[in-house]
XYZ file of C-alpha atoms in Angstrom:
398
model
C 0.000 0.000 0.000
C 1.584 3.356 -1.026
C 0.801 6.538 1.266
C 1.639 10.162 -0.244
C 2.920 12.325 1.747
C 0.335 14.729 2.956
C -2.711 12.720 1.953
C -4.964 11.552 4.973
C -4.575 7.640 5.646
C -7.322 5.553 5.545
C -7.540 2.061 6.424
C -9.513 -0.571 8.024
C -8.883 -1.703 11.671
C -7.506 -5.046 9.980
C -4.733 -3.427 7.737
C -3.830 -1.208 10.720
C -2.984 -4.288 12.671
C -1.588 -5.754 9.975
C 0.900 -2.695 9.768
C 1.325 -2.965 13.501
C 2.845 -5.813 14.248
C 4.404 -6.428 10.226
C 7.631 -3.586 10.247
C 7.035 -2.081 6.779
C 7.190 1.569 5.283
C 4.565 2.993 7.432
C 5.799 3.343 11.590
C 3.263 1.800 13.784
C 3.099 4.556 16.519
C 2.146 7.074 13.989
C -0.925 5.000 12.634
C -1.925 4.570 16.283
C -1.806 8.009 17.185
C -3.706 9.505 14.195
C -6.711 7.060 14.539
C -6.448 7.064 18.566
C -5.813 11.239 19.501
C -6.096 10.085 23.303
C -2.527 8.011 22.950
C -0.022 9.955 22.409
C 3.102 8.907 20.431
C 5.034 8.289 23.833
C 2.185 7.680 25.987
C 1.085 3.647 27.527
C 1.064 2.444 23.418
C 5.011 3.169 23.216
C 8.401 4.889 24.215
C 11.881 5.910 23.028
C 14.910 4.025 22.176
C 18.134 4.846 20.634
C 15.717 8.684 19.351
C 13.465 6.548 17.678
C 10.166 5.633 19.301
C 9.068 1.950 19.340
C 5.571 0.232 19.548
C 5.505 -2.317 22.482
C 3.492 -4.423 19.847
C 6.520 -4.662 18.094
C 8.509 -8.063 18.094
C 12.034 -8.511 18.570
C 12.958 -4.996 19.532
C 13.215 -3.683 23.246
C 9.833 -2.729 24.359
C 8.068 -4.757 22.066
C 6.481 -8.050 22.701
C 7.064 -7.952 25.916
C 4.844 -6.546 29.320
C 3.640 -2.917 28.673
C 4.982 -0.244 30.618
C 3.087 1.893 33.692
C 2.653 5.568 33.522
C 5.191 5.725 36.708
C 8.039 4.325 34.599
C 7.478 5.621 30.899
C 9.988 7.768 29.235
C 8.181 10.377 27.576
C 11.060 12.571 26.744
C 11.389 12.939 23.100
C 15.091 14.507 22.349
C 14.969 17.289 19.829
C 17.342 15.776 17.791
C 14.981 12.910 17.394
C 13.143 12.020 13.496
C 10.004 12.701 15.641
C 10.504 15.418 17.261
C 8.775 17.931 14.248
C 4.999 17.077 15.055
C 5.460 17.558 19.071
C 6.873 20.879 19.574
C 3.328 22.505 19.794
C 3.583 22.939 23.574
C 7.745 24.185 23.552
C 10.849 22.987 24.705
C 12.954 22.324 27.410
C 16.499 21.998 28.602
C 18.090 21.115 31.376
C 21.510 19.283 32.965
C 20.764 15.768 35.436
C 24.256 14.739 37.594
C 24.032 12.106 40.001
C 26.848 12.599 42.931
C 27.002 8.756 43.746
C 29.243 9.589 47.058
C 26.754 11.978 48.422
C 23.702 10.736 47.476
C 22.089 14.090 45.813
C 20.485 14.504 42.535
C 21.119 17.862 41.179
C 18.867 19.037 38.418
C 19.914 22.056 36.568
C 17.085 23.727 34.445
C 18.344 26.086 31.892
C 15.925 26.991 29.676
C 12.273 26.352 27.757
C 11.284 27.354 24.670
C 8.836 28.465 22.219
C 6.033 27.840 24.795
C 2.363 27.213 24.172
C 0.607 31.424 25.532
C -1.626 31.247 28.864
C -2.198 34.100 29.051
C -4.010 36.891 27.383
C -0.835 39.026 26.249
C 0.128 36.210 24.319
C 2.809 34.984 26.678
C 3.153 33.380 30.078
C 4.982 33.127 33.183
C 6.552 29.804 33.758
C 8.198 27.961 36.360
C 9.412 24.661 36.267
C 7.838 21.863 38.890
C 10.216 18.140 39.409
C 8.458 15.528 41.193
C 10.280 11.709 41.252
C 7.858 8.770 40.076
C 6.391 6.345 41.648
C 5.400 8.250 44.791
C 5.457 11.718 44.041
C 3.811 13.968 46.395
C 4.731 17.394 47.875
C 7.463 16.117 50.043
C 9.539 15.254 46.545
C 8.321 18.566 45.280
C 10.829 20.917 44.009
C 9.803 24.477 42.052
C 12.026 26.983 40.090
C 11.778 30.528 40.220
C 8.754 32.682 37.901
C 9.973 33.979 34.925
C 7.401 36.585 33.791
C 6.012 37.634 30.834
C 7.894 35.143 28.344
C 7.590 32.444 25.706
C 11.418 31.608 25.960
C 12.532 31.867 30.060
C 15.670 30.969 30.904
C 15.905 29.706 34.897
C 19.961 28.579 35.114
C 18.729 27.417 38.310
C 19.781 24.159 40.199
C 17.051 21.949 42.024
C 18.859 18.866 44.808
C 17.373 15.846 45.790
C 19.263 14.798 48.689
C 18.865 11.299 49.934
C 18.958 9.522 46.042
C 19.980 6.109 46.463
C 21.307 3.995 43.581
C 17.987 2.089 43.973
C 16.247 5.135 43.307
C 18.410 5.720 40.407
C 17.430 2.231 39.005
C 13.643 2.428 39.701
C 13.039 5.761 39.517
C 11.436 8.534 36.970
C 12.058 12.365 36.812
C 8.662 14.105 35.468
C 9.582 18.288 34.798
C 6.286 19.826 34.561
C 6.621 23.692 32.438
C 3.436 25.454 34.402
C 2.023 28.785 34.290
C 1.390 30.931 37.166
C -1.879 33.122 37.116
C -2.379 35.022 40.023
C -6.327 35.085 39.708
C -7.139 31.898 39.139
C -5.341 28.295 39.182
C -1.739 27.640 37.664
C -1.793 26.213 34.579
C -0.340 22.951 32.959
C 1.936 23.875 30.000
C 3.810 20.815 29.178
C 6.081 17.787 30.949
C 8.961 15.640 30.116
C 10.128 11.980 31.966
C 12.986 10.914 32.193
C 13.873 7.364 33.785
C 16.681 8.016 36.570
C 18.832 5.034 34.882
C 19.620 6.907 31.571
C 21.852 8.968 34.596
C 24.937 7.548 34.942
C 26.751 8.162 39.013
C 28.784 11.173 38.674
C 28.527 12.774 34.742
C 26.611 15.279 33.739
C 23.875 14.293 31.265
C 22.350 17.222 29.057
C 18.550 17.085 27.362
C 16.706 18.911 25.141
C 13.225 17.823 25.035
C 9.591 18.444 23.717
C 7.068 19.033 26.159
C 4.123 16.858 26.081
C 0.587 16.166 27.310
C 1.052 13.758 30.391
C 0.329 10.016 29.682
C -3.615 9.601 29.421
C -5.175 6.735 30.761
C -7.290 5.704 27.516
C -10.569 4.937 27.448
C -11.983 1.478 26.314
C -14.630 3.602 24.390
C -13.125 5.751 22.281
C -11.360 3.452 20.922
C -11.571 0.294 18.568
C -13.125 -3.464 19.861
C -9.031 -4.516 18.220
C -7.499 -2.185 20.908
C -10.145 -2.526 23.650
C -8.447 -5.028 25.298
C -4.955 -3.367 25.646
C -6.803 -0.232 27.000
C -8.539 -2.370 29.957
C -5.097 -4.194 30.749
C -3.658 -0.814 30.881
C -5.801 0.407 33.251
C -6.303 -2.704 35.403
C -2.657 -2.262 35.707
C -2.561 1.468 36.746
C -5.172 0.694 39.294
C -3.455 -2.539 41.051
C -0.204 -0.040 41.381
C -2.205 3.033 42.687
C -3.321 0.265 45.374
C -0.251 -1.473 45.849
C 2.017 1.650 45.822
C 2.995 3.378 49.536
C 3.229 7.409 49.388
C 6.970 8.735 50.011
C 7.157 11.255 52.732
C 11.047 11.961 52.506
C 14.134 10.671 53.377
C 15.975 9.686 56.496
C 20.155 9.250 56.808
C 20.567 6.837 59.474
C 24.326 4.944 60.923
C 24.534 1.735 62.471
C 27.137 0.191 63.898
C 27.625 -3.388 66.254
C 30.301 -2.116 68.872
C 32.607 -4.757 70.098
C 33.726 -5.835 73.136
C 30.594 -4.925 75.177
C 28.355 -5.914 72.529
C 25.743 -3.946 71.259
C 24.229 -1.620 68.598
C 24.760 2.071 68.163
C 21.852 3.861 65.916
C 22.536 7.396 64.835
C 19.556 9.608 63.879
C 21.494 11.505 61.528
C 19.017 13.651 59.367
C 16.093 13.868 57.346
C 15.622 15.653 53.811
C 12.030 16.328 51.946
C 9.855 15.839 54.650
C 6.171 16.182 54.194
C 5.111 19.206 55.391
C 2.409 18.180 58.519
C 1.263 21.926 59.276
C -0.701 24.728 58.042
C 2.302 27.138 57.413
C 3.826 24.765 55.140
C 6.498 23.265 57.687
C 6.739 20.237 60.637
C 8.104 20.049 64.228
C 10.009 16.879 63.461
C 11.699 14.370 65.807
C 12.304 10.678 65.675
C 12.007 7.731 67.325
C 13.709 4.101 67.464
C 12.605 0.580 68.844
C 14.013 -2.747 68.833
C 11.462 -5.020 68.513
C 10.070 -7.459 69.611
C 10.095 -5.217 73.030
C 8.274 -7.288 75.607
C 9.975 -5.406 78.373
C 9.009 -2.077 76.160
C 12.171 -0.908 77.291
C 13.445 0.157 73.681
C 12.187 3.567 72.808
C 14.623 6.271 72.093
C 13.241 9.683 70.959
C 14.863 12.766 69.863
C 14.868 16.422 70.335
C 11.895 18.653 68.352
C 12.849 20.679 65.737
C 10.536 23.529 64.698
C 9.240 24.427 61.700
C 11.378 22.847 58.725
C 11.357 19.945 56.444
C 14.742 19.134 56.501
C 16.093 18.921 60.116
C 19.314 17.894 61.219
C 19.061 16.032 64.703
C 23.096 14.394 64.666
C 22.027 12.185 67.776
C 23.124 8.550 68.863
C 21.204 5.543 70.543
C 22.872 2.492 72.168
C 21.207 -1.264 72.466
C 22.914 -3.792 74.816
C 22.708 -6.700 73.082
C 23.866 -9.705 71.304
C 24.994 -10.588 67.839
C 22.755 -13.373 67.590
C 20.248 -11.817 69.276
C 19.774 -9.067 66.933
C 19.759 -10.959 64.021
C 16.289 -11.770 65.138
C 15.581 -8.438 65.780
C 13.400 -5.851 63.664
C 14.765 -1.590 64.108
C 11.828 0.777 63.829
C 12.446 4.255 63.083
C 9.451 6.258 63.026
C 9.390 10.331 62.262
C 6.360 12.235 63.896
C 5.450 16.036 63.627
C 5.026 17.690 67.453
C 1.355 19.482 67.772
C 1.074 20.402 71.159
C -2.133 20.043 73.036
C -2.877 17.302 70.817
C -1.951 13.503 69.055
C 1.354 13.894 67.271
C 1.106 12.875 63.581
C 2.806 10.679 61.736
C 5.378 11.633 59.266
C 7.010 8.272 57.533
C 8.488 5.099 58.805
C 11.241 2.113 57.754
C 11.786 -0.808 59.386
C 15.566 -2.717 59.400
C 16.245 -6.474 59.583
C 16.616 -9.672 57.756
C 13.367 -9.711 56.676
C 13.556 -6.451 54.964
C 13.654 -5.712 51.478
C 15.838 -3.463 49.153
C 18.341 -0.444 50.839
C 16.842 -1.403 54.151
C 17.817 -4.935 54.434
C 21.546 -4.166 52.875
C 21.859 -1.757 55.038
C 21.055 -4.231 58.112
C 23.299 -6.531 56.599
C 26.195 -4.714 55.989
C 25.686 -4.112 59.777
C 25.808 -7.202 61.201
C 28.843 -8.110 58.855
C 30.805 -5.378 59.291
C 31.602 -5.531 63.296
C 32.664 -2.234 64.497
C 32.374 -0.314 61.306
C 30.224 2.512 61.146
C 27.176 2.585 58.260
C 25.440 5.164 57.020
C 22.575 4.954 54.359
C 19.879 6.910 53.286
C 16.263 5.082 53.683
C 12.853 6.763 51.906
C 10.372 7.203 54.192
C 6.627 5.804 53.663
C 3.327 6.383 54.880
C 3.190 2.902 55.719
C 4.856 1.225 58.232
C 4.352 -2.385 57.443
C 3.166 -5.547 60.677
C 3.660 -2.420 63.310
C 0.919 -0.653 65.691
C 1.904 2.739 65.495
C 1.736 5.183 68.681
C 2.413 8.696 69.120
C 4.108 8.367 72.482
């Protein structure tokens, strides 16, 4: 079949699959998107390799014919030097630097400039400002927010935004979404445009540039605006958005904590080192943060330590030290809870975020209990997200 170029295609729903999952002159994504407006071209129906996007329908080709990826962990960023870059510009550009510091655990995003931005407002232009949140999880404790640049299609920010606590799992599992908003003082901010980009295209300590189009976030698409063919892909899509909206715990910031077994005299020193993005608990934006520890099971309940308060900020430093008497092979049956709680006075605390340490924990938390318990004597220090959730624990305000 032979398709000139600025004639309207036209095909049945059997030649389009056909062409979708045969590789031939036409690209799949593109035949997709122009029967389908609610997918976009890097939405749940495909995403980028290698500056070219890919249809997951695809076989033999990574991405395609295999599971289809969540919303959370799509790359949406389409590189301007990309072949498809010339149909997505509509809502602008934007550029900015990612660098990993592997050592000290802190993401620093540099955003340098949009543009050729969709107007907001009635003069024609806008007044951006650039919003980061990190996917899964994001909520206003991962938050971070540029400067306003007023009156302008083409701001340029040179500003640099720091997530401090990163781990290399977050680097693995992680997504960056940049949202390009528009302030309006009289009514609600306005969407503009957003980019994703997967943590893992960052490698630990180089500085990786993009230039990218903005684009309409990921929708969700629904069952009946589209073909019976493609029906079934939509529900799975969903179905699968919905099980990890269930499944998935919200982040409420980050906690550095140092263990260390001291020999002779056994035992186990816990430093409450610091905490970084915290969510904010009060009405004036901040907390009254402190923390506290227990080694558990506690049948004597003998194993609370709690630190000072400290008012009003998100990101306190405490820098305070806890001892355990007790055994090597003792602990190793033991579970460390380390709860963080906001101080209201004249009423019930609330609850921040929690993680829990042993050898029944998962991911940074159980290597960091490890490396404990196998390193005798040597101080370690690792940086643990906090979650909403504090999993087989009754939690108290105490």
């Amino acid at each position: 079949m032979t398709v000139r170029k600025g004639k309207k295609l036209s095909i049945s729903i059997q030649e389009h699959m056909a062409i979708d999952v045969c590789p031939g002159p036409i690209r799949p994504i593109r035949t997709i998107s122009a029967y389908f407006p609610r997918l976009s071209p890097t939405s749940e129906m495909g995403g980028s390799v290698g500056g070219r996007l890919l249809s997951p329908l695809l076989p033999g080709v990574m991405g395609g014919g295999g599971s289809l990826s969540l919303q959370s962990s799509l790359d949406t960023s389409v590189e301007i030097n990309s072949s498809d870059s010339d149909d997505c510009t509509a809502l602008g550009t934007l550029e900015f630097d990612l660098r990993y510091e592997q050592a000290s655990c802190e993401l620093h995003c540099t955003i340098l400039r949009a543009k050729g931005l969709k107007p907001m407002d009635f003069n024609g232009l806008a007044d951006p400002y650039v919003k980061l949140h990190l996917l899964p999880g994001a909520c206003r404790a991962n938050k971070l927010k540029t400067k306003i640049v007023r009156n302008t299609l083409n701001p340029v920010w040179n500003e640099t935004l720091t997530y401090v606590g990163i781990t290399e799992e977050d680097m693995h599992r992680k997504t960056l979404r940049l949202s390009v908003c528009d302030e309006d003082k009289l009514t609600h901010n306005e969407f503009i445009g957003e980019s994703r980009v997967p943590l893992k295209r960052v490698k630990p300590d180089q500085t990786k540039h993009f230039h990218t189009c903005l684009e309409h976030p990921p929708p969700l698409p629904s069952p009946t605006a589209m073909g019976a063919a493609l029906r079934g892909i939509s529900c799975y899509l969903r179905e699968q958005w919905e099980n990890e909206q269930l499944n998935s715990l919200e982040e409420r910031g980050r906690l550095l904590l140092s263990l260390q077994f001291l020999t002779p005299g056994e035992g186990l020193c816990v430093g409450v080192q610091r905490c970084a993005h915290l969510a904010a608990m009060d009405v004036n934006g901040f907390s009254d943060p402190y923390v506290k520890t227990y080694l558990k099971p506690d049948t004597q309940k003998k194993s609370k330590h709690k630190t000072a308060v400290i008012k009003k900020t998100l990101n306190p430093e405490f820098n305070e030290e806890f001892f355990y008497e007790i055994s090597l092979s003792e602990l190793s049956n033991k579970t460390l809870e380390v709860t963080v709680w906001d101080y209201d006075l004249g009423r019930s605390n609330d609850f921040i975020g929690g993680v829990c340490l042993s050898c029944h924990s998962q991911g940074d938390a159980h290597r960091h209990w490890m490396e404990c318990l196998k390193n005798k004597g040597q101080r370690v220090e690792r940086w643990h997200v906090l979650t909403n959730e504090l999993p087989r624990s009754k939690l108290t305000s105490a």
